[in-house]
Tab-separated table of C-alpha atoms and ligand atoms in Angstrom:
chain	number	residue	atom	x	y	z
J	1	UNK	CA	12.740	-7.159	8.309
J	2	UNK	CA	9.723	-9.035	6.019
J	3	UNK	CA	11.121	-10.171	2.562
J	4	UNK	CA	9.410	-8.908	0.037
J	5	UNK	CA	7.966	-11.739	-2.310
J	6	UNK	CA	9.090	-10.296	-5.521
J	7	UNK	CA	13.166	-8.564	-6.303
J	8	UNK	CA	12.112	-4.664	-6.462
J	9	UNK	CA	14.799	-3.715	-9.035
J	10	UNK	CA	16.680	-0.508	-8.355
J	11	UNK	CA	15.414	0.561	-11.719
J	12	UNK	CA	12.945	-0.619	-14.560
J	13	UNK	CA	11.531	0.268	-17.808
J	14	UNK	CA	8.045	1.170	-18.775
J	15	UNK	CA	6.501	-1.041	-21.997
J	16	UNK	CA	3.330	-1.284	-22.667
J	17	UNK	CA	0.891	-2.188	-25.562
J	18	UNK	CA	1.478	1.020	-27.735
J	19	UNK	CA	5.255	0.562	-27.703
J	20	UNK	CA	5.112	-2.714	-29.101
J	21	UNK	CA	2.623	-2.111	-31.642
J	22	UNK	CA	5.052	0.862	-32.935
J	23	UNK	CA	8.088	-1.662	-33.022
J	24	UNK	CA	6.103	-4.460	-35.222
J	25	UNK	CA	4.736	-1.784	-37.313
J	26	UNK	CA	8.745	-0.919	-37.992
J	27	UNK	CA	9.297	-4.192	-38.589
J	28	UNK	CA	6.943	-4.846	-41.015
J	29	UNK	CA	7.690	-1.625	-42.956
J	30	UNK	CA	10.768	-1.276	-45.783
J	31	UNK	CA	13.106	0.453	-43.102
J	32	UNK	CA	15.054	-1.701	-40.359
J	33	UNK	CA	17.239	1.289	-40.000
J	34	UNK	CA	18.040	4.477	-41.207
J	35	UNK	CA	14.652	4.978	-41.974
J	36	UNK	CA	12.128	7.304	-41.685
J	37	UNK	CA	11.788	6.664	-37.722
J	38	UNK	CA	14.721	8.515	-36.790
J	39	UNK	CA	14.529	11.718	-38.078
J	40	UNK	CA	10.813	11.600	-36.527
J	41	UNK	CA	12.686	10.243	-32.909
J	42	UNK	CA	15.254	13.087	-33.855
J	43	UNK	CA	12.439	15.865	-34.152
J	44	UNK	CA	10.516	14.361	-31.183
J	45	UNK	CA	13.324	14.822	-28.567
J	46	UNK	CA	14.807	18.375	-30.170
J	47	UNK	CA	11.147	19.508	-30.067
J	48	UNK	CA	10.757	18.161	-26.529
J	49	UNK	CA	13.572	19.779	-25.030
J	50	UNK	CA	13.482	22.997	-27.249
J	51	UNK	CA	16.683	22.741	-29.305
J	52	UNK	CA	16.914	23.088	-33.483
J	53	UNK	CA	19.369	19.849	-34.318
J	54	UNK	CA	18.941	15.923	-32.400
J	55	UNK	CA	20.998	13.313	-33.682
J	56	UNK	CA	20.645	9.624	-32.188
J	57	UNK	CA	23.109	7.304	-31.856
J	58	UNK	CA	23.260	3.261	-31.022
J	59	UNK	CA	23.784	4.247	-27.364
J	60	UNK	CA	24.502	7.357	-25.243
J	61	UNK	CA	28.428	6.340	-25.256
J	62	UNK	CA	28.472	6.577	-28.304
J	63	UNK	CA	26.678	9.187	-28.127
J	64	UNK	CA	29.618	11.323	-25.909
J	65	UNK	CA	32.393	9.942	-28.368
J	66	UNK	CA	30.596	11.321	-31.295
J	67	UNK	CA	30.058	15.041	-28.889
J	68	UNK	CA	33.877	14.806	-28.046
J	69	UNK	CA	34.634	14.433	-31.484
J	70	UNK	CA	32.150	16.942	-32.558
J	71	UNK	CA	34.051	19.041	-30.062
J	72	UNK	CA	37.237	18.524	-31.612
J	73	UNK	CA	38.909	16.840	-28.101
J	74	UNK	CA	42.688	15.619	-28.997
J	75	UNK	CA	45.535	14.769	-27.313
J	76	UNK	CA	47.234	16.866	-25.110
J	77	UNK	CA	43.693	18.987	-24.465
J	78	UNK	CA	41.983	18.295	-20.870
J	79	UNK	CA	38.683	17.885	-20.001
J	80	UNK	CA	36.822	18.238	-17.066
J	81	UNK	CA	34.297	16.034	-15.248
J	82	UNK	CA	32.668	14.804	-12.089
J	83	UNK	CA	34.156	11.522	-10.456
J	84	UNK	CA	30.182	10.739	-9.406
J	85	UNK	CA	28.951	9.153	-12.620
J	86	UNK	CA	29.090	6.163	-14.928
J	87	UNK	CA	32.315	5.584	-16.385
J	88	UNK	CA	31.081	6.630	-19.755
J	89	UNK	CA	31.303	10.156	-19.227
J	90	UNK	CA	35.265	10.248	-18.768
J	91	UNK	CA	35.610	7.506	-21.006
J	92	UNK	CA	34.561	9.173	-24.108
J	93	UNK	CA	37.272	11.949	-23.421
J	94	UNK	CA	39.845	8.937	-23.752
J	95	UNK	CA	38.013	7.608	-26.725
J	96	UNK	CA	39.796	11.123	-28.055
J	97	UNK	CA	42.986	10.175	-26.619
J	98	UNK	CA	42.171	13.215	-24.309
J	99	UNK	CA	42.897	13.810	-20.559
J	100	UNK	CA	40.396	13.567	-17.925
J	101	UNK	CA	40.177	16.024	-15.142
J	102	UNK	CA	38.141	15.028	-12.233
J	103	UNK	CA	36.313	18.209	-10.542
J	104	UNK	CA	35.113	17.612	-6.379
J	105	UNK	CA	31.502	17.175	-6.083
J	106	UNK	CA	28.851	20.307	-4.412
J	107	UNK	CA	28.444	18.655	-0.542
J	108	UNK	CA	24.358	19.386	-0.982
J	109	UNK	CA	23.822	19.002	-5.298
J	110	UNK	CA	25.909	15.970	-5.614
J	111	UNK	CA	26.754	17.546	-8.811
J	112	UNK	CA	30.248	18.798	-9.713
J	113	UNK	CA	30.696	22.340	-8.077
J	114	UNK	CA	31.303	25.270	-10.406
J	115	UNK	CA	33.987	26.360	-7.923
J	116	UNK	CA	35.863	23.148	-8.253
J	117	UNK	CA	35.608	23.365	-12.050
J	118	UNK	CA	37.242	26.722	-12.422
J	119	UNK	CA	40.562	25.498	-9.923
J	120	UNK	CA	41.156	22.545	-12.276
J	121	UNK	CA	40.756	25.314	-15.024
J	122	UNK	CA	44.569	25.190	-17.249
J	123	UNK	CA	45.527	26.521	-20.682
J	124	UNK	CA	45.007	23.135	-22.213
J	125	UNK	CA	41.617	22.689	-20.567
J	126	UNK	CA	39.359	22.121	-23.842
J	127	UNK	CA	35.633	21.289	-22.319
J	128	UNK	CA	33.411	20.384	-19.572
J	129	UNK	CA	31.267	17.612	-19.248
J	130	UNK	CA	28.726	17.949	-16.215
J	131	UNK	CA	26.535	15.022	-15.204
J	132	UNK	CA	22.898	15.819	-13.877
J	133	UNK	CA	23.445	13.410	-11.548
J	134	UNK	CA	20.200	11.279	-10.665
J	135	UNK	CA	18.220	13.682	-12.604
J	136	UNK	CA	19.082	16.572	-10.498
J	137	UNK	CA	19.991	19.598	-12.867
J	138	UNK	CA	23.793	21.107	-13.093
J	139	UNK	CA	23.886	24.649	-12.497
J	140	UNK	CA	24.146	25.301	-16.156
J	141	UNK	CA	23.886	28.884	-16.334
J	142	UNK	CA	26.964	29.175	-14.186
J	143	UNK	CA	28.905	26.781	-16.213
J	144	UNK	CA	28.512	28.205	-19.107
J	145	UNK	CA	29.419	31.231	-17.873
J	146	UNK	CA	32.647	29.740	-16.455
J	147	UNK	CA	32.794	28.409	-20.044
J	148	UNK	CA	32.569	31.437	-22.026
J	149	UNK	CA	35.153	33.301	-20.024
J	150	UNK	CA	37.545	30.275	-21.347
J	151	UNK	CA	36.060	28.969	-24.790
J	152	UNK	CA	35.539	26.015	-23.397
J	153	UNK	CA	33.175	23.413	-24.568
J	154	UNK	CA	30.555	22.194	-22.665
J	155	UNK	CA	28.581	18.544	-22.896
J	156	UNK	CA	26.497	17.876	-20.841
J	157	UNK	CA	25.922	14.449	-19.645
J	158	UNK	CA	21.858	14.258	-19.085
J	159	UNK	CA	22.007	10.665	-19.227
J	160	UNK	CA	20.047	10.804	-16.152
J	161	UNK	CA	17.663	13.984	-17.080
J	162	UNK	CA	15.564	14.244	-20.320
J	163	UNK	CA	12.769	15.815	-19.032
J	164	UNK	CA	14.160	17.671	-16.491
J	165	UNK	CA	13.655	21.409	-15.670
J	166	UNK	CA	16.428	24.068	-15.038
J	167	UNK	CA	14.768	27.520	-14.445
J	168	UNK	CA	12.498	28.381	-17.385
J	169	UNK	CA	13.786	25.698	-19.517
J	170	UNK	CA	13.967	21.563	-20.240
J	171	UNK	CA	17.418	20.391	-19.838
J	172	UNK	CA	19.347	19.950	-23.378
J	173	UNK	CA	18.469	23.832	-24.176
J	174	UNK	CA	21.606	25.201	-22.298
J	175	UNK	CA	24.772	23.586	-22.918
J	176	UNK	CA	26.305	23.275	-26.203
J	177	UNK	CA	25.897	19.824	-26.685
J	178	UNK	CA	23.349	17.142	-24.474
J	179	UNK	CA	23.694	13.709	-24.496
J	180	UNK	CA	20.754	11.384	-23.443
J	181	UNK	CA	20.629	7.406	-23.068
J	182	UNK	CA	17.366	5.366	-23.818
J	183	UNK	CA	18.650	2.135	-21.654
J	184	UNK	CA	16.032	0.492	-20.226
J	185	UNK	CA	16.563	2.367	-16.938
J	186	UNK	CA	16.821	5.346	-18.225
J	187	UNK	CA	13.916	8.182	-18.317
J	188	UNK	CA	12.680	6.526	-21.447
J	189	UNK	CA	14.108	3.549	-23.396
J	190	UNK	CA	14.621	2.137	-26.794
J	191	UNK	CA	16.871	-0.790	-25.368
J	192	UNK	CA	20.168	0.924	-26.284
J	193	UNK	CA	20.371	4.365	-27.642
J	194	UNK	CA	21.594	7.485	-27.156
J	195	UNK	CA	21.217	11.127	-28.722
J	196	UNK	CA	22.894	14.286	-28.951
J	197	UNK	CA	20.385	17.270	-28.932
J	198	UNK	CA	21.941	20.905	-29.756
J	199	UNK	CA	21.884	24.146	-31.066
J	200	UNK	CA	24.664	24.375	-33.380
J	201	UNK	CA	24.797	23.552	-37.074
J	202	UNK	CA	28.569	22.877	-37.379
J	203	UNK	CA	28.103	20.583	-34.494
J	204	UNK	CA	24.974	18.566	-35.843
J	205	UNK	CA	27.204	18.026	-39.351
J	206	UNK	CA	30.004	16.500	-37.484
J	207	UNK	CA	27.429	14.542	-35.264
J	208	UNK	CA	25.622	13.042	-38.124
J	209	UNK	CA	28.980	12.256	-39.917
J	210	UNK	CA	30.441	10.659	-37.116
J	211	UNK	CA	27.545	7.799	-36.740
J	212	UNK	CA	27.946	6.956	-40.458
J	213	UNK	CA	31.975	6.213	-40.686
J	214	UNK	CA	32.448	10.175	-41.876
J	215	UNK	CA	31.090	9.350	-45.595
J	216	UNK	CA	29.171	12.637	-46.871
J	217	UNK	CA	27.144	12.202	-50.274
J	218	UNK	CA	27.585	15.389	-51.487
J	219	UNK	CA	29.163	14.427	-54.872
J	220	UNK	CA	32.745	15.599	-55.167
J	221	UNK	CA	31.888	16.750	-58.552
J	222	UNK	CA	29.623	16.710	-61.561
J	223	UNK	CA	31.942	13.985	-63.389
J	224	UNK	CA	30.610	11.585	-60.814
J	225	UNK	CA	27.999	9.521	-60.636
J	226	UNK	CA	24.787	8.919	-58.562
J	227	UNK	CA	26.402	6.324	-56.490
J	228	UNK	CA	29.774	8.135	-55.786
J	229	UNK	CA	30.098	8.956	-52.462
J	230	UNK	CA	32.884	9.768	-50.161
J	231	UNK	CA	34.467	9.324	-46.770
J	232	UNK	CA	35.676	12.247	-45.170
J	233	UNK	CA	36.857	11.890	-41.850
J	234	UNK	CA	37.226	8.559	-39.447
J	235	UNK	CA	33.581	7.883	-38.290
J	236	UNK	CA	32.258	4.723	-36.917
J	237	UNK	CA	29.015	3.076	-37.290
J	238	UNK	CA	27.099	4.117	-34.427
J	239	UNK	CA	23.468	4.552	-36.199
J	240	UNK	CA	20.561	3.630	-34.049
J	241	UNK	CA	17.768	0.893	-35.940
J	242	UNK	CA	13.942	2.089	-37.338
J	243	UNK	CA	13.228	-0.200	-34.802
J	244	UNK	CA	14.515	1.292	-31.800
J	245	UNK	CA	13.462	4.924	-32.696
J	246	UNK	CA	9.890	3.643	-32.877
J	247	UNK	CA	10.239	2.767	-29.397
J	248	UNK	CA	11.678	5.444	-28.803
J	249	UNK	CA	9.033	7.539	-30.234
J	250	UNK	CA	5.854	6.077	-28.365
J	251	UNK	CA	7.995	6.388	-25.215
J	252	UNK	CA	8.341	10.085	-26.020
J	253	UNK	CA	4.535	10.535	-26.194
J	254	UNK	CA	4.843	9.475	-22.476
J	255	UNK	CA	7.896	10.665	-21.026
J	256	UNK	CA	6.137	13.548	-18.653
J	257	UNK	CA	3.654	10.791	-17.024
J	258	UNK	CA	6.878	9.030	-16.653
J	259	UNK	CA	8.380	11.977	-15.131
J	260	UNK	CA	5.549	12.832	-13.098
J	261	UNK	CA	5.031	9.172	-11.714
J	262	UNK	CA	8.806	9.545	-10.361
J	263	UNK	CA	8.453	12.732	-8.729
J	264	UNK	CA	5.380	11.810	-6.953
J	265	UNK	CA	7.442	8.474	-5.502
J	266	UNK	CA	10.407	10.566	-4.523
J	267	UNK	CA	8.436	12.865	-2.715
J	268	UNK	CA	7.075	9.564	-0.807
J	269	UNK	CA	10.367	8.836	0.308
J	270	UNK	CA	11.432	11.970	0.866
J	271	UNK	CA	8.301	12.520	3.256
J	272	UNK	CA	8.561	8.870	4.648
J	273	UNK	CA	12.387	10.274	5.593
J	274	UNK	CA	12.788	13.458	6.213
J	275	UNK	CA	12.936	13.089	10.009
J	276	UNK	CA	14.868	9.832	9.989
J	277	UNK	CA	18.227	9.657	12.128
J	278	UNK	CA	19.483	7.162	9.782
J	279	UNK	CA	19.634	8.822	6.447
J	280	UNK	CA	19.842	11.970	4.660
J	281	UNK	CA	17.860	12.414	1.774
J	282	UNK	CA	18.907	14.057	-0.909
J	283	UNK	CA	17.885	17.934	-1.393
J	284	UNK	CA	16.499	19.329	-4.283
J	285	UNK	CA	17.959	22.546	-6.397
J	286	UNK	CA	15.647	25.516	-5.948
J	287	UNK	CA	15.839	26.827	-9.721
J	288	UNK	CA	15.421	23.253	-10.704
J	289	UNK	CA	12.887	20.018	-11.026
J	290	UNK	CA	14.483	16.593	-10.987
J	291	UNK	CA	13.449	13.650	-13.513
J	292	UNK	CA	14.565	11.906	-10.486
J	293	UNK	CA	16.350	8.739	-12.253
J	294	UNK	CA	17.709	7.841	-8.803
J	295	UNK	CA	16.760	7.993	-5.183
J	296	UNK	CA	20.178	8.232	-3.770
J	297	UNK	CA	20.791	8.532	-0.093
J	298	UNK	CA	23.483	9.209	2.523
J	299	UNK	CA	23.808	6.786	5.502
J	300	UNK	CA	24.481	7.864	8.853
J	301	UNK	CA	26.688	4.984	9.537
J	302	UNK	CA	27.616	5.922	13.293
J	303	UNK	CA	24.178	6.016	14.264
J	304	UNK	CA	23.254	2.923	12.022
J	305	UNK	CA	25.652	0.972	13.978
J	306	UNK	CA	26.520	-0.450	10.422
J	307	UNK	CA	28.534	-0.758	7.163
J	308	UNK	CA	27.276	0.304	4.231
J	309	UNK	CA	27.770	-3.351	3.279
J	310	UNK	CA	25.389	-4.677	5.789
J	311	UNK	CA	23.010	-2.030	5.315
J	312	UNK	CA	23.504	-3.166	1.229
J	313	UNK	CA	23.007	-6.987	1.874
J	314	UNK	CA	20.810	-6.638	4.652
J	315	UNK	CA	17.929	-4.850	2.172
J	316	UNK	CA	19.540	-7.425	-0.767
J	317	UNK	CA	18.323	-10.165	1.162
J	318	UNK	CA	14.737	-8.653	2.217
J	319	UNK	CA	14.501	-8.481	-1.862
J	320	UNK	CA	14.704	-5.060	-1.816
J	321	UNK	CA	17.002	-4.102	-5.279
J	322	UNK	CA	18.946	-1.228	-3.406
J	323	UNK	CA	21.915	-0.213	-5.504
J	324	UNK	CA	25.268	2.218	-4.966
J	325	UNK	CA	26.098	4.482	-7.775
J	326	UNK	CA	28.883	5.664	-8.276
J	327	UNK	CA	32.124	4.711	-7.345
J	328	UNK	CA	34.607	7.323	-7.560
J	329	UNK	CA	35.424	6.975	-11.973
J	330	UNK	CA	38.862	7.635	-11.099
J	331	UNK	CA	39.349	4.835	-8.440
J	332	UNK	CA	38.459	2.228	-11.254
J	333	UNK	CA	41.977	-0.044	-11.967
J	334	UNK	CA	42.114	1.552	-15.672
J	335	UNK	CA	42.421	5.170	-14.399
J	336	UNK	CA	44.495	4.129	-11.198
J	337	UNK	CA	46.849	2.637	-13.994
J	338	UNK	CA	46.651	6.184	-15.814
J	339	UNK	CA	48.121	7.189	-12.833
J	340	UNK	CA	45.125	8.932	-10.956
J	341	UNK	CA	45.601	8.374	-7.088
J	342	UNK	CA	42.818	8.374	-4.284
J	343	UNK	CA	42.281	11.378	-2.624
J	344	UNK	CA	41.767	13.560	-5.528
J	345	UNK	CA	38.155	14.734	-5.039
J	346	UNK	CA	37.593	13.870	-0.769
J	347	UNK	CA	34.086	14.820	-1.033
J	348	UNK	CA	32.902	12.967	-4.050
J	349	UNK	CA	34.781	9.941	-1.997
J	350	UNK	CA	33.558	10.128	1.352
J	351	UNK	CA	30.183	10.809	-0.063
J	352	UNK	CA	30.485	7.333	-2.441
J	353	UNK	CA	31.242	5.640	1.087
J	354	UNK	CA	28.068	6.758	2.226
J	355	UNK	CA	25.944	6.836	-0.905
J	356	UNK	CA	22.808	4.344	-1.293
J	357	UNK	CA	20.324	3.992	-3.918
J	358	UNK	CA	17.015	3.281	-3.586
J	359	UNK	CA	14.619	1.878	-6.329
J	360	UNK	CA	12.686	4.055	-8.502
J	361	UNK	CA	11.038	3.319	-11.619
J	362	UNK	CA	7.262	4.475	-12.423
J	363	UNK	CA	5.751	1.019	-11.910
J	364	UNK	CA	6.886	1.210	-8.369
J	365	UNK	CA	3.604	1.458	-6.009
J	366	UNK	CA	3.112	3.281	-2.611
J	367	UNK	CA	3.242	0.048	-0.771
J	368	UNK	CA	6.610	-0.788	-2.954
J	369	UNK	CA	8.141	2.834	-1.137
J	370	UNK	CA	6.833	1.461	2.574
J	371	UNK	CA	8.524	-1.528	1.938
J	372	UNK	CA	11.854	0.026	0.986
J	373	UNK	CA	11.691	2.449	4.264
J	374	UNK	CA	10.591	-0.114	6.778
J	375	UNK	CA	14.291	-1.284	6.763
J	376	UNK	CA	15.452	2.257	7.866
J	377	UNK	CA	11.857	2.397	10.568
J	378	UNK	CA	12.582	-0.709	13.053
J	379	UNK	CA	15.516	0.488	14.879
H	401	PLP	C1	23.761	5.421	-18.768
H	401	PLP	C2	24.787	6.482	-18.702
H	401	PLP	C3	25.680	6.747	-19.754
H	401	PLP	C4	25.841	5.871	-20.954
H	401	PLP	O1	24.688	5.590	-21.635
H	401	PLP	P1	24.543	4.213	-22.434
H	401	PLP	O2	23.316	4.465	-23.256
H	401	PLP	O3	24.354	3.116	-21.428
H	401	PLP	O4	25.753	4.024	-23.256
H	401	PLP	C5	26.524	7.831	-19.623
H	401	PLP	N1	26.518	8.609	-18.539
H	401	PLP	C6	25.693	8.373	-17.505
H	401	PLP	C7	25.728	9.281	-16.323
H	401	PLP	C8	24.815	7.292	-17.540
H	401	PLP	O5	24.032	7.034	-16.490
């Protein structure tokens, strides 16, 4: 296979002139942080996606801590999730010193199946986290009807989805609580950052609370004074910088060319192989339009003649930036430790054995696509 003369990156952001205009501007003005910038970053995203309350946070972990605190997840209560995502979305539950419940994965979605979700379903379970995984929408509507017949809370992990449709609406609207992350591979960036978009007042008060070590000024009481203020509850400081919401806020203005570029390159690959032996791409959700953060594939390894690992080094070495996401969260040495043993979810793991990524990020050319595909053309 020809080497490509430049790494094509599995993912990469989008900066251009505008965006760093709006930082310098920040950085000349009074506000570094907690300025003015966030609440308009805030309003941006909650008026994107269609929600009343957005609060953003130094990074989309934090982010989930501050929802599973929001959510009031303690010890003893369970919470359930998909094994095929980033760490952080099981990680925040132990952040509450909650348990994690890992839910099999939907053989066509890759996204954690509703059915699986209601068998792991105890009277301790507490909330549900759901991934959009590589953009691709959860079937929210059924969750949260699974949710309702429990009181459960749900969170939903769009790390992978802001601007995303589901049916008649942007995902964020539906679940009780979204989380996005603004890293640089992510649908839009602001370096780090993360926010939680929802609908719910009590929620938003906790959320904002949270980020600022749980100190309210609300004066305790007319004998105090201007500067009295008090702390409330254990929060941390997870605010997000002027700086980064300014960035934040010119990406905004171009998130659906973003968006747009991605689904025109994933339907590239998809047409480049569709009747390929070798792979399987992925399918797409009928009530549903991916933001399509990844291009993730299945392998046919039999008829490759292949491991995954020479498949993975092979395209490596032809400077082709293919990735693998996600290995099974539970199969990580912390949660093995916890006491969480293979086998738990077979079809999130024999579909991790067989998962690839392609790169995707709305820079990428035509030409960049024919170069990732030639690999899977010459046999
Ligand atoms: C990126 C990501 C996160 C965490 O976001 P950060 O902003 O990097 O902290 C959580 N969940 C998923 C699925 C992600 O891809």
């Amino acid at each position: 296979m020809a080497k490509r003369n430049e790494f094509l990156p599995y993912g990469q952001q989008s900066i251009s002139d505008d965006d760093i205009a709006a930082v310098l501007e920040t950085l000349q003005s009074p506000f570094l942080t907690t300025g003015p910038k966030i609440k308009e970053f805030e309003n941006a995203v909650a008026n994107y996606v269609g929600v009343n309350y957005a609060v953003a946070f130094s990074n989309g972990t934090a982010a989930l801590h501050g929802a599973c605190f929001a959510a009031g997840i303690e010890k003893g209560d369970e919470v359930i999730t998909t094994p095929i995502t980033f760490a952080a979305s099981a990680n925040c539950v132990r952040y509450m010193d909650g348990t994690v419940v890992f839910a099999d994965i939907d053989k066509k979605t890759y996204n954690i199946d509703p059915l699986e979700i209601q068998k792991k379903i105890t009277s301790n379970t507490k909330a549900i986290i759901p991934v959009d995984f590589t953009g691709q929408p959860v079937d929210m509507d059924e969750i949260m009807t699974i949710a309702q017949q429990h009181s459960l809370v749900v969170i939903e992990d769009a790390a992978h989805a802001l601007g995303a449709d589901y049916k008649d609406r942007k995902v964020g609207a539906t679940a009780h609580m979204t989380m996005f992350s603004f890293h640089p591979v992510k649908p839009i960036t602001t370096a780090e950052g993360g926010m939680i978009v929802t609908n719910d007042k009590t929620y938003y008060d906790k959320l904002l609370s949270f980020r600022s070590h749980g100190i309210t000024h609300t004066p305790y009481s007319e004998e105090q004074g201007a500067w009295y203020y008090e702390m409330i509850e254990l929060g941390y400081n997870y605010r997000m910088t002027d700086i980064q919401a300014a960035l934040g806020l010119s990406q905004m203005a171009k998130l659906d060319k973003f968006i747009e570029k991605r689904r025109e390159l994933a339907n590239l690959y998809t047409m480049e192989l569709k009747e390929n032996q070798l792979v399987h791409p992925p399918m797409q959700n009928k009530n549903a339009l991916s933001g399509w953060h990844l291009y993730s594939i299945q392998l046919d390894l039999d008829k490759l003649g292949k491991t995954r690992r020479m498949v993975f080094d092979e395209m490596r070495a032809s400077n082709i930036g293919v990735h693998v996401h996600y290995i099974p969260v539970y199969w990580h040495p912390y949660y093995e430790k916890l006491g969480y043993k293979k086998g738990i979810c077979p079809i999130a793991e024999n579909w991790y054995e067989h998962a690839l990524t392609l790169p995707l990020f709305p820079k990428m050319t035509a030409k960049d696509i024919k170069d990732v595909v030639q690999y899977f053309k010459k046999e």
